[in-house]
Each structure stands twice: as structure tokens, then as C-alpha cells.
Coordinates of C-alpha atoms in Angstrom, one line a residue:
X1 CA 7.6 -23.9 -6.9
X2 CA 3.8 -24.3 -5.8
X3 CA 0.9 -23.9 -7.7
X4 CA -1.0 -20.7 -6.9
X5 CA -4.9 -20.4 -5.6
X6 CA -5.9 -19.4 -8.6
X7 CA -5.2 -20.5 -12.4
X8 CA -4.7 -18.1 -15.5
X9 CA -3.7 -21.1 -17.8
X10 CA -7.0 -21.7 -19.5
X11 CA -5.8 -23.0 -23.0
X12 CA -2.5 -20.5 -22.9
X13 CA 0.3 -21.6 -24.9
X14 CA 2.2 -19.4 -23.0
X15 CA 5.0 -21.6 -21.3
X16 CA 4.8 -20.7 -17.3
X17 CA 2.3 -18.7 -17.2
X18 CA 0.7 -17.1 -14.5
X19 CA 3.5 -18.4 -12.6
X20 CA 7.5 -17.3 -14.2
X21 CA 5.3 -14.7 -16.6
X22 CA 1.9 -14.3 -17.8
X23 CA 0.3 -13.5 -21.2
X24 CA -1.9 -11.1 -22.5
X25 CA -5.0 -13.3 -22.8
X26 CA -4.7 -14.3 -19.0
X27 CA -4.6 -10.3 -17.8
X28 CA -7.6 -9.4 -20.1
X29 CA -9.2 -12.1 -17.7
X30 CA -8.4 -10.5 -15.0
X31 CA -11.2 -8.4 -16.0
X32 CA -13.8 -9.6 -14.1
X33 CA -12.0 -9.6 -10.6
X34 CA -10.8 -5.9 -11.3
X35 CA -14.0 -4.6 -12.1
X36 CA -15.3 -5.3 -8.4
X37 CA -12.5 -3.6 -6.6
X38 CA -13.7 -0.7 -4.7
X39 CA -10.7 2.3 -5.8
X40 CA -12.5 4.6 -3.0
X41 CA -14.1 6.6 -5.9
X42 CA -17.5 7.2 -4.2
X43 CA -20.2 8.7 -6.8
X44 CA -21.1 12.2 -5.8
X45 CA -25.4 12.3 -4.3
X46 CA -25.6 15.7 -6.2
X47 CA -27.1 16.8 -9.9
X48 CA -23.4 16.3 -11.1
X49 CA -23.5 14.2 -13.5
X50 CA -19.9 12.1 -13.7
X51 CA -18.8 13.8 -11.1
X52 CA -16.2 11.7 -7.6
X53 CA -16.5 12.6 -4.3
X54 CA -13.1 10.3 -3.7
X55 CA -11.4 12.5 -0.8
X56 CA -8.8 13.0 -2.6
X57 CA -5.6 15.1 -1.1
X58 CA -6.4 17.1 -4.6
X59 CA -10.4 18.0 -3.8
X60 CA -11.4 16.3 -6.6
X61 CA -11.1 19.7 -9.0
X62 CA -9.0 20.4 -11.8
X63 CA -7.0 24.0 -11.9
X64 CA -9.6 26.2 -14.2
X65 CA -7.6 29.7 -14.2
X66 CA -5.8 32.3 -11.9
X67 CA -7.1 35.6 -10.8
X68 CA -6.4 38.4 -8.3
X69 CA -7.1 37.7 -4.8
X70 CA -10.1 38.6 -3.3
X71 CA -11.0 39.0 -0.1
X72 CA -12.4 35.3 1.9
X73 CA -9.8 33.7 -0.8
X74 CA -8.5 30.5 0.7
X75 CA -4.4 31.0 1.5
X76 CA -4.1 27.0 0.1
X77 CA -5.1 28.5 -3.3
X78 CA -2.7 31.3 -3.9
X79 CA -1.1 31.1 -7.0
X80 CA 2.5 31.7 -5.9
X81 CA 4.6 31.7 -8.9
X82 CA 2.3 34.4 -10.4
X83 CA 2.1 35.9 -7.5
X84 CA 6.0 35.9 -7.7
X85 CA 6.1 37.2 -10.9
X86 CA 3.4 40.0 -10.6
X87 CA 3.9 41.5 -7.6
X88 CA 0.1 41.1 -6.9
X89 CA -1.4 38.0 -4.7
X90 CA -3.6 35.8 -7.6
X91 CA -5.7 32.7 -6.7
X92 CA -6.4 29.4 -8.3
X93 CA -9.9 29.1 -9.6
X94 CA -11.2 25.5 -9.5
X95 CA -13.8 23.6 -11.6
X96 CA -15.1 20.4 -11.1
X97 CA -13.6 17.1 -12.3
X98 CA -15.8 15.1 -14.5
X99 CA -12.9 12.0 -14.6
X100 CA -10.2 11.1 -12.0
X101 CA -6.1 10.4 -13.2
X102 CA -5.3 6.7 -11.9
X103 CA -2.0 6.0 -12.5
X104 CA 0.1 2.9 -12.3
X105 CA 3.5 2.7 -11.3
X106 CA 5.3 -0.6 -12.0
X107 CA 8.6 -1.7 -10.8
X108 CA 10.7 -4.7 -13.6
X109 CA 13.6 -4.0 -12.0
X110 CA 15.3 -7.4 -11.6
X111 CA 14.7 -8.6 -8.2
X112 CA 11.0 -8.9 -9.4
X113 CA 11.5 -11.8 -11.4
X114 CA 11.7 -14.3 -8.5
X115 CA 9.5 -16.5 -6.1
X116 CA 10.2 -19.8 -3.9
X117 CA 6.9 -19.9 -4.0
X118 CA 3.5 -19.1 -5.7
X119 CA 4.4 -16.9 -8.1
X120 CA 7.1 -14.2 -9.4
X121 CA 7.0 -10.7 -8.3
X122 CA 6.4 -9.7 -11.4
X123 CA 3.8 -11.7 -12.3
X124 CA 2.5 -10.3 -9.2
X125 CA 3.0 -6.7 -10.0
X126 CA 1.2 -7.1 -13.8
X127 CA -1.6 -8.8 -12.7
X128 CA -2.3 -6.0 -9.6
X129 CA -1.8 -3.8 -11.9
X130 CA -4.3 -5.5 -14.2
X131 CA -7.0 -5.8 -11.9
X132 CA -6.8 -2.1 -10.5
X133 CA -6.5 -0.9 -14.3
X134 CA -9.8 -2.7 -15.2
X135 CA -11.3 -1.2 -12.2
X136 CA -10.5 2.1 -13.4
X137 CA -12.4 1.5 -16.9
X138 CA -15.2 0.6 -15.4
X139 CA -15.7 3.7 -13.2
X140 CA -14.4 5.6 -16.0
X141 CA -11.1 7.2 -14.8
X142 CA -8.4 8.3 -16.7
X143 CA -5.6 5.8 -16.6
X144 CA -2.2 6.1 -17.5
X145 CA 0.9 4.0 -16.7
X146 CA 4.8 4.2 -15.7
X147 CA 6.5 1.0 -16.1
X148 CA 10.4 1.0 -15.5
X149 CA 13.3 -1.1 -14.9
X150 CA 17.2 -1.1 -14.9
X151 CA 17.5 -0.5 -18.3
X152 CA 14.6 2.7 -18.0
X153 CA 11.3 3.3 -17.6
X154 CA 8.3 3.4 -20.4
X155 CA 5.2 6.5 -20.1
X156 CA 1.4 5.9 -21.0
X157 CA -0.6 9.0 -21.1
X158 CA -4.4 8.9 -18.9
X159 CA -7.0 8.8 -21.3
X160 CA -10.0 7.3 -20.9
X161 CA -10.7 5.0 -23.5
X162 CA -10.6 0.8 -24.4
X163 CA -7.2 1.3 -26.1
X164 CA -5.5 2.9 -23.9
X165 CA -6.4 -0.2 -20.9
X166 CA -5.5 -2.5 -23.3
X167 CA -2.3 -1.1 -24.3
X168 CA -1.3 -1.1 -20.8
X169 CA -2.5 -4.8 -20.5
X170 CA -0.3 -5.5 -23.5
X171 CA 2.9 -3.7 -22.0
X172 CA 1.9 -5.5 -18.0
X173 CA 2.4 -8.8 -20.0
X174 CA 5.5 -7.7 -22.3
X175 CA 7.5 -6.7 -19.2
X176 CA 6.4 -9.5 -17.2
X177 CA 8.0 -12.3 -20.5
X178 CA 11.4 -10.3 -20.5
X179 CA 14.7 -11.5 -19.3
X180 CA 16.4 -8.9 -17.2
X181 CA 20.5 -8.5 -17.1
X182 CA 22.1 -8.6 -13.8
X183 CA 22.2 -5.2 -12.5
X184 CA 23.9 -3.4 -9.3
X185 CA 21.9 -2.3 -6.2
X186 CA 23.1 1.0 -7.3
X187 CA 21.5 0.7 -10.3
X188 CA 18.5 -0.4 -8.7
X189 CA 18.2 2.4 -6.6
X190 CA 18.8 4.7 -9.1
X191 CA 15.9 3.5 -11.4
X192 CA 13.6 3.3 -8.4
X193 CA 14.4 6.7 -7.7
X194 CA 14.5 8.5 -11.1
X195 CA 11.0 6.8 -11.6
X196 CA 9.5 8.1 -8.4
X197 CA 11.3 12.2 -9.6
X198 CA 9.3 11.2 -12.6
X199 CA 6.2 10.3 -11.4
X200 CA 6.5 13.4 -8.9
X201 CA 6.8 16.2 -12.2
X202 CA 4.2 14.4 -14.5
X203 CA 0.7 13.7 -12.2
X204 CA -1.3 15.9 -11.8
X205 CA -2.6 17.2 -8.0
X206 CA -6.1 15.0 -7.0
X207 CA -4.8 12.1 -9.2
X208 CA -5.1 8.4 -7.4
X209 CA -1.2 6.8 -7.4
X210 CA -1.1 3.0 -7.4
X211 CA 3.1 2.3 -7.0
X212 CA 3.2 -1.4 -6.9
X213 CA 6.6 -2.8 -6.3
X214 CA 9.1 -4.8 -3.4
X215 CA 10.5 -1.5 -2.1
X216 CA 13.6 -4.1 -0.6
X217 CA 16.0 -0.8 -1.3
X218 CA 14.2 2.0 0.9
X219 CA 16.1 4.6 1.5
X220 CA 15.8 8.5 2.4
X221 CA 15.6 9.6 -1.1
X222 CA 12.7 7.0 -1.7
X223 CA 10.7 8.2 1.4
X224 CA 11.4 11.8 0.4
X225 CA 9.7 11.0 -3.0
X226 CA 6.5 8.8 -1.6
X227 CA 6.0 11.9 1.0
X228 CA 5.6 14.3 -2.4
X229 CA 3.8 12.5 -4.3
X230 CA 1.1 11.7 -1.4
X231 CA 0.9 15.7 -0.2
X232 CA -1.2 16.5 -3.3
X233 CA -2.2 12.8 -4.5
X234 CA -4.0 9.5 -3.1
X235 CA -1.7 6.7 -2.6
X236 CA -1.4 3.5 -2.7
X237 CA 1.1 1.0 -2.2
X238 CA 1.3 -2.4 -3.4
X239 CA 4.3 -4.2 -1.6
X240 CA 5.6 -7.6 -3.1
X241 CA 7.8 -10.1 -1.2
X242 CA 8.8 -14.0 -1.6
X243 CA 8.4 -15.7 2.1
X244 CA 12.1 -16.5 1.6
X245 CA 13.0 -12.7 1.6
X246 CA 11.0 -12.6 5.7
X247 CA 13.0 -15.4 7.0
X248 CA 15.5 -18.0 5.8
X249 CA 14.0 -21.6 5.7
X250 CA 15.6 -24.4 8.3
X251 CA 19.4 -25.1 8.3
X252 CA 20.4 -26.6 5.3
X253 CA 21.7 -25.6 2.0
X254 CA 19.5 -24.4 -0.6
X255 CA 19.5 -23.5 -4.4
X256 CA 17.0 -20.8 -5.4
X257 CA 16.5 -19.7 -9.5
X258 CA 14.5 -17.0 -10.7
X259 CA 14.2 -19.4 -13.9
X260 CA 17.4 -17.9 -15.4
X261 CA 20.2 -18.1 -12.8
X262 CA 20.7 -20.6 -9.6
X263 CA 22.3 -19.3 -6.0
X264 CA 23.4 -21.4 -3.1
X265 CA 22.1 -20.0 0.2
X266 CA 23.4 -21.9 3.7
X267 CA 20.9 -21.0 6.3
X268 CA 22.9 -22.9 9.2
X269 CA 24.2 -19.8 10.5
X270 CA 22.0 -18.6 13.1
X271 CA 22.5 -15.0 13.5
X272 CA 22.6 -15.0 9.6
X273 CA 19.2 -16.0 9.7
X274 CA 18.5 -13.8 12.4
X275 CA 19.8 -10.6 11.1
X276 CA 17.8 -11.6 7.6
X277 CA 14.8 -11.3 9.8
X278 CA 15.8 -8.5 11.0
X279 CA 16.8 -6.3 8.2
X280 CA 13.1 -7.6 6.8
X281 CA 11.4 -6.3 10.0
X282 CA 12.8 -3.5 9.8
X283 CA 12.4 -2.1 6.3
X284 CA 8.7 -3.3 6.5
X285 CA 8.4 -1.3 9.7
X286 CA 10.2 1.6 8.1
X287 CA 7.3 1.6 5.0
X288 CA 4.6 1.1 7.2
X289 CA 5.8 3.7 9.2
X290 CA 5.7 6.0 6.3
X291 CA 2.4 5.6 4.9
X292 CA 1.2 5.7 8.7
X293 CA 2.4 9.2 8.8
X294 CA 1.3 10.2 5.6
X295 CA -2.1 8.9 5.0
X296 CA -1.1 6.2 2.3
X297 CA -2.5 3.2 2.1
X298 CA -0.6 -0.2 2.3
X299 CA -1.5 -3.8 1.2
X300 CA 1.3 -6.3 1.4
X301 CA 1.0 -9.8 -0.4
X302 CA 3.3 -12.7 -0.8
X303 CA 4.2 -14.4 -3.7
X304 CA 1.9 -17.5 -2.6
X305 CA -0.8 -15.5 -1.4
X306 CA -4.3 -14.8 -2.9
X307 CA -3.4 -11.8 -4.4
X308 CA -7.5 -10.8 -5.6
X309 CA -8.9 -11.2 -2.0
X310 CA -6.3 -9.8 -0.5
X311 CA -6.9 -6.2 -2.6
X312 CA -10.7 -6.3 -3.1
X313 CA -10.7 -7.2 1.0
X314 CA -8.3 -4.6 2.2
X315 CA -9.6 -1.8 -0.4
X316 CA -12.8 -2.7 0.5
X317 CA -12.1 -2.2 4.4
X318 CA -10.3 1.3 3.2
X319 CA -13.9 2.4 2.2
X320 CA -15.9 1.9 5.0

């Protein structure tokens, strides 16, 4: 496995790290690469103190109350269920949001834990993660978290405070140092997809989505939730992959490990490696196609890539 452009090691004890798993200590350093990303949150030029202009799908403005229409009412803010329920057409009154809702969305499932080379996916995902939650802090957003695997998924609550970031740091580096079971793509699919429902029912409209994962098992019922969740929400999509998963190395036979388990792959079949490369192209042309349609934004990185530049470049060019 190669070494990575950068280096989280300084004086860690912890075996692999920054490479099979990473600590604590080297996330909480992320802290100064995080804190320059631009998370398009644009301060508003008016007397309002705190206040983002981040065109948002969500208008930046948190639901205040309902009342009975009124004549020049806009149709997008009916209140439908109490409309339902009344009889009588009510509209949404809005006030002003003093903090946004970033919330991170972390895939463990198994398939994270493994690189040819740089780094594991999941090192990849919890230091992303890292760097966008630091960013967060410092513009002062409310952050919250949903980390999930196989085996379930785990919620933070957005709040705006120190503990809370570092809670979440904490948890980036706990899932990253676990050892997960062999699971079934069903399974996989299923986890993915109860933690998108779940994502769906608990943000709130306006809120800024950061889902950071391999999305390897798109389906329908995956591009059915991302289309959702972006209809009300900013979105953004942070898409892992190992160059071994784009295209199968020379013939030969070769032995890959995620540190825990070793699998013989023969590449001397030809239109093996050939439909490998295709089935790649195609699900990455399937997501692009996706957040093409639906205004969400998509940075792809590979396990031996510079993970920083590439988000503080690409968010940066998403601003201007």
C-alpha cells in the first residue's frame, strides 16, 4: 500500500493510522484544513446579524407558524395538511434563520474498509467528514451526524457547540478502528437504504446534506431517496473509490486484503476486465447523471488522491 500525500502520524501510537484507520488526535488536526473550506454559506450584506444567504433549496428560513391564506400568498407555502384537516387554505409563515443544519452522512458499511492504494475508504470518509465538520464550527452551523453500517446506524443531534464537533470527531475515529463482519450485498443495500429513509424523515427543509460514501450499490430505491432529500435540502456528495474498483490491474494474479481478509483476483481474462470497467462507467455515469438532474453537487476522490485539495478546490469552484 502507498504512502499518502499527506501524513496524520505525528507522534500517534495509533498502529496504521491515517492509512487502515485513524485516531482521534489526527482528525482534531484536520482542523486547520477544514476551517478554509468554502460550504457555500455566503454571509448575508444586510443589518442581519448571523444571518446566510446560502441558496439553499430551503430559502434559508425556518417554519415560524401557520395561518389563513391571504390574498398574494405564495402557492409553495400552503400548509397542506392543515389545510387538509380544516377545510380552509392556511400558509406557512417564515422567519429568518440565524444558524444553518449541516449534517453528515457516513457510510461503515464493509466495503469501506479497503484500499490498493493510499488509503481506506473509511479513513477517507472520517477524515471528509472531519474537515467539512470543522468548517461548520467555524461558520457556526448547526451540525449533526448519521453514521451507519451493516450492523445499524448511530444519530447526533445539530447543535452548535464545541461538544457536539468533538463528539462527532470522536465517533469519525471509533468507526473508522472497527472490524466489520462479512455482510451480504443485500444487507448492504438495505443499510444504505434504511439510512437514506432516515435521513429523509429527520432533516429539516433548508438544511446542507453532506452523504459521503462509495455508492458501488446504486440502485432505484437509492436514487429515489437522493432525489428527496435534494428537493427541499443542499446536497452534497462525497463518492469514494480504490483505483482497483475503475479497472483491473495488468494480467496476472493478484491478492488484495482490507487488513483482515485476503482474495485472489485473476485479471487475465479480458472481457472480465472489460466488463469491470464497464459496470464502473456505468454506475459513475448513473450518479453523475443524478446529481446533474437534480442540482447536487459531486466530488469524487480516490483512495490515493489528495483528498484536502481536491474538496477545498472543487467547493471552492462551486462558489464562484
Amino acid at each position: 500500500m502507498s504512502n499518502s500525500r499527506l501524513s496524520y502520524t505525528d507522534g500517534s501510537p495509533l498502529p496504521g493510522d491515517g492509512l487502515v484507520q485513524i485516531s482521534r488526535a489526527s482528525l482534531i488536526r484536520l482542523k486547520r484544513w477544514g476551517g478554509d473550506l468554502p460550504l457555500r454559506a455566503i454571509r448575508v450584506r444586510s443589518g442581519s446579524s448571523g444571518a446566510y444567504l446560502t441558496r439553499l433549496k430551503g430559502r434559508g428560513m425556518e417554519f415560524d407558524e401557520a395561518r389563513p391564506y391571504q390574498a398574494g400568498d405564495e402557492i409553495r407555502n400552503i400548509d397542506w395538511r392543515i389545510t387538509a384537516r380544516t377545510g380552509q387554505p392556511y400558509s406557512k409563515l417564515f422567519r429568518e434563520e440565524k444558524e444553518r443544519v449541516v449534517t453528515l452522512w457516513v457510510d461503515y458499511r464493509a466495503p469501506m474498509y479497503f484500499a490498493t492504494q493510499g488509503r481506506f475508504k473509511s479513513v477517507l470518509a472520517s477524515e471528509a467528514a472531519a474537515m467539512i465538520a470543522w468548517s461548520a464550527h467555524k461558520l457556526g452551523d448547526r451540525l449533526g451526524g448519521l453514521l451507519f453500517s451493516e450492523q445499524g446506524h448511530l444519530e447526533l443531534r445539530p447543535r452548535n457547540d464545541v461538544r457536539t464537533t468533538l463528539r462527532l470527531i470522536a465517533l469519525l475515529a471509533e468507526y473508522s478502528q472497527k472490524t466489520p463482519p462479512a455482510s451480504l450485498p443485500e444487507q448492504r443495500r438495505e443499510a444504505a437504504g434504511s439510512a437514506l429513509l432516515r435521513i429523509n424523515r429527520v432533516t429539516r427543509p433548508g438544511s446542507l446534506v453532506c452523504l459521503i460514501s462509495d455508492f458501488r450499490d446504486l440502485d432505484t430505491r437509492t436514487e429515489n431517496h437522493l432525489t428527496s432529500l435534494a428537493r427541499h435540502n443542499d446536497l452534497i456528495l462525497v463518492r469514494l473509490f480504490d483505483p482497483l474498483e475503475a479497472e483491473l490491474p495488468r494480467a496476472g494474479w493478484y491478492t488484495v486484503s482490507d487488513g483482515r481478509r485476503f482474495v485472489a483476483i485473476d485479471s487475465a481474462d479480458r472481457a472480465r476486465r472489460l466488463a469491470h470497467r464497464e459496470h464502473y462507467l456505468a454506475q459513475r455515469a448513473r450518479l453523475e447523471q443524478i446529481c446533474r438532474r437534480h442540482g447536487i453537487h459531486l466530488f469524487q476522490c480516490a483512495t490515493n488522491d489528495d483528498l484536502p485539495g481536491i474538496l477545498k478546490n472543487s467547493l471552492g469552484r462551486q462558489v464562484h
